[in-house]
Coordinates of C-alpha atoms in Angstrom, one line a residue:
M117 CA -22.4 21.5 -18.2
P118 CA -23.8 18.0 -18.7
D119 CA -21.4 15.1 -19.2
I120 CA -21.6 14.4 -22.9
Q121 CA -19.5 11.6 -24.4
H122 CA -18.5 12.2 -28.0
I123 CA -17.8 9.1 -30.1
A124 CA -15.4 9.8 -32.9
P125 CA -16.0 8.3 -36.4
N126 CA -14.0 5.1 -37.0
A127 CA -13.0 5.7 -40.6
A128 CA -9.7 5.8 -42.5
F129 CA -11.0 8.6 -44.8
Q130 CA -11.9 12.2 -44.5
M131 CA -15.2 12.6 -42.6
P132 CA -17.3 15.8 -42.2
P133 CA -17.0 17.6 -38.9
L134 CA -19.2 15.4 -36.6
S135 CA -19.3 12.8 -33.9
A136 CA -20.4 9.3 -35.0
A137 CA -22.5 9.4 -31.9
T138 CA -23.0 11.2 -28.6
R139 CA -24.1 9.8 -25.3
I140 CA -25.6 11.7 -22.5
G141 CA -26.7 9.7 -19.5
E142 CA -28.4 6.6 -20.7
L143 CA -29.2 7.8 -24.2
V144 CA -27.0 7.3 -27.3
F145 CA -27.7 9.5 -30.4
V146 CA -26.1 8.1 -33.6
S147 CA -25.4 10.4 -36.5
G148 CA -26.7 9.6 -40.0
T149 CA -24.8 6.5 -41.0
P150 CA -24.3 5.7 -44.8
G151 CA -23.2 2.5 -46.3
Y152 CA -19.5 3.3 -46.6
Y153 CA -16.9 0.6 -45.8
P154 CA -14.3 1.7 -43.3
D155 CA -11.8 2.5 -46.1
G156 CA -14.3 4.9 -47.7
R157 CA -15.5 2.7 -50.5
I158 CA -19.2 2.4 -51.3
D159 CA -21.1 0.0 -53.5
E160 CA -22.4 2.6 -56.0
G161 CA -25.9 1.9 -57.1
D162 CA -26.3 -1.3 -54.9
F163 CA -29.0 -0.5 -52.4
G164 CA -28.8 -3.9 -50.6
A165 CA -25.0 -3.7 -50.1
Q166 CA -25.2 -0.1 -48.9
F167 CA -28.0 -1.0 -46.4
D168 CA -26.2 -4.0 -45.0
Q169 CA -22.9 -2.0 -44.6
A170 CA -24.8 0.9 -42.9
V171 CA -26.3 -1.6 -40.4
I172 CA -22.9 -3.1 -39.7
A173 CA -21.4 0.4 -39.1
L174 CA -24.4 1.3 -37.0
Q175 CA -23.9 -1.8 -34.8
E176 CA -20.2 -0.8 -34.3
V177 CA -21.1 2.8 -33.3
L178 CA -23.8 1.6 -31.0
A179 CA -21.4 -0.8 -29.2
R180 CA -18.9 2.0 -28.8
G181 CA -21.6 4.0 -27.1
G182 CA -22.7 1.2 -24.8
A183 CA -25.8 0.2 -26.7
S184 CA -27.0 -2.4 -29.2
M185 CA -29.6 -3.1 -31.8
R186 CA -31.8 -4.5 -29.0
S187 CA -31.8 -1.1 -27.2
L188 CA -32.9 1.1 -30.1
V189 CA -35.7 3.5 -29.3
K190 CA -36.1 5.4 -32.6
V191 CA -34.7 5.0 -36.1
N192 CA -34.8 7.4 -39.0
V193 CA -34.1 6.1 -42.5
L194 CA -33.4 8.4 -45.4
L195 CA -33.6 7.0 -48.9
T196 CA -32.9 8.8 -52.2
R197 CA -35.0 6.4 -54.3
A198 CA -38.7 5.6 -53.6
Q199 CA -38.2 2.3 -55.5
D200 CA -36.0 1.1 -52.6
V201 CA -38.7 1.3 -49.9
A202 CA -39.9 -2.4 -50.3
E203 CA -36.4 -3.8 -50.2
M204 CA -35.5 -1.5 -47.3
N205 CA -38.5 -2.8 -45.4
R206 CA -37.4 -6.4 -46.1
R207 CA -33.8 -5.8 -45.0
Y208 CA -34.9 -3.7 -42.1
A209 CA -37.2 -6.4 -40.7
K210 CA -34.2 -8.9 -40.8
A211 CA -31.6 -6.5 -39.4
F212 CA -33.8 -4.8 -36.7
G213 CA -36.1 -7.7 -35.8
P214 CA -37.7 -9.7 -34.6
A215 CA -40.6 -7.5 -33.5
P216 CA -41.3 -5.4 -31.6
Y217 CA -39.3 -3.0 -33.7
P218 CA -38.1 0.5 -32.6
A219 CA -40.2 3.5 -33.6
R220 CA -39.2 4.5 -37.2
T221 CA -39.5 7.3 -39.7
T222 CA -38.7 6.7 -43.3
C223 CA -38.3 9.6 -45.7
V224 CA -37.5 9.7 -49.4
V225 CA -35.2 12.7 -50.0
S226 CA -34.0 14.4 -53.2
A227 CA -30.3 14.0 -52.3
L228 CA -27.8 13.1 -49.6
P229 CA -24.3 14.7 -49.2
D230 CA -22.5 12.2 -51.5
S231 CA -24.4 11.5 -54.7
R232 CA -23.4 7.8 -54.5
M233 CA -25.3 7.4 -51.2
L234 CA -28.6 5.7 -51.6
L235 CA -29.5 5.8 -47.9
E236 CA -28.5 7.0 -44.4
I237 CA -29.7 5.6 -41.1
E238 CA -29.7 7.5 -37.8
C239 CA -31.0 6.4 -34.4
I240 CA -31.4 6.9 -30.7
A241 CA -30.8 4.0 -28.3
A242 CA -30.9 3.4 -24.6
A243 CA -27.5 2.6 -23.3
E244 CA -26.9 -0.9 -21.9
H245 CA -23.8 -2.7 -20.8
V246 CA -22.1 -4.1 -23.9
D247 CA -18.4 -4.9 -24.5
A248 CA -16.3 -3.5 -27.3
K249 CA -17.3 -6.3 -29.6
G250 CA -21.0 -5.6 -29.1
F251 CA -21.9 -8.4 -26.8
D252 CA -24.3 -7.7 -24.0
A253 CA -24.0 -9.3 -20.5
S254 CA -25.9 -12.4 -21.8
G255 CA -23.4 -12.9 -24.6
R256 CA -25.9 -12.0 -27.4
I257 CA -25.6 -9.7 -30.4
P258 CA -22.1 -10.2 -31.8
F259 CA -21.1 -7.3 -34.0
G260 CA -21.4 -8.2 -37.7
K261 CA -23.8 -11.1 -37.1
Q262 CA -26.9 -9.0 -36.5
L263 CA -27.9 -9.1 -40.2
T264 CA -28.6 -12.9 -39.9
A265 CA -29.4 -13.2 -36.2
G266 CA -32.0 -10.5 -35.8
R267 CA -32.4 -8.7 -32.4
Q268 CA -33.0 -11.9 -30.4

C-alpha cells in the first residue's frame, strides 16, 4: 500500500468525516476549504471575508502538508453566486499571484453543504520544504501574510 499522509482538520468544531489534505509522494491534495474561522464562525453573506479566510486556512493546510501557495499546481473554486465571480478574480489575483498562476477551474454551483458558505477552494500542490509556520527555505511566504504579499 502506498504511503499516504493524512492531515487532520485543524478546527475546534465538528467537521465532516474527511482529511483536510492528503499527501502521497510529492503531491498534496487539499480538500474543499470554506471560509470558516477556526472556531466555526463564518461571515455570513460577506464574500470577501469568506474568501480571505478560506485562503488563510488553505495556506495553513498547505504548510502542514509541506507545500505553499507558490507550489500550487491546480485550484478549483466553487461559488454559490455568479455575481461574486469578478470579486473572486480580483481577490484570487492578489492571493495567488503574481503570475504565472496555477491552473484553475471556477464553477458556480447551486449549493454547498452549509447554506452560509459562499465558496469553497480545493487544490493540488507539489510538496516543497516548508516549516510549520509556512516559510520555505528562503524565508518567504509567512502564513497569514499571503493575502498582501502575493506568491513572490
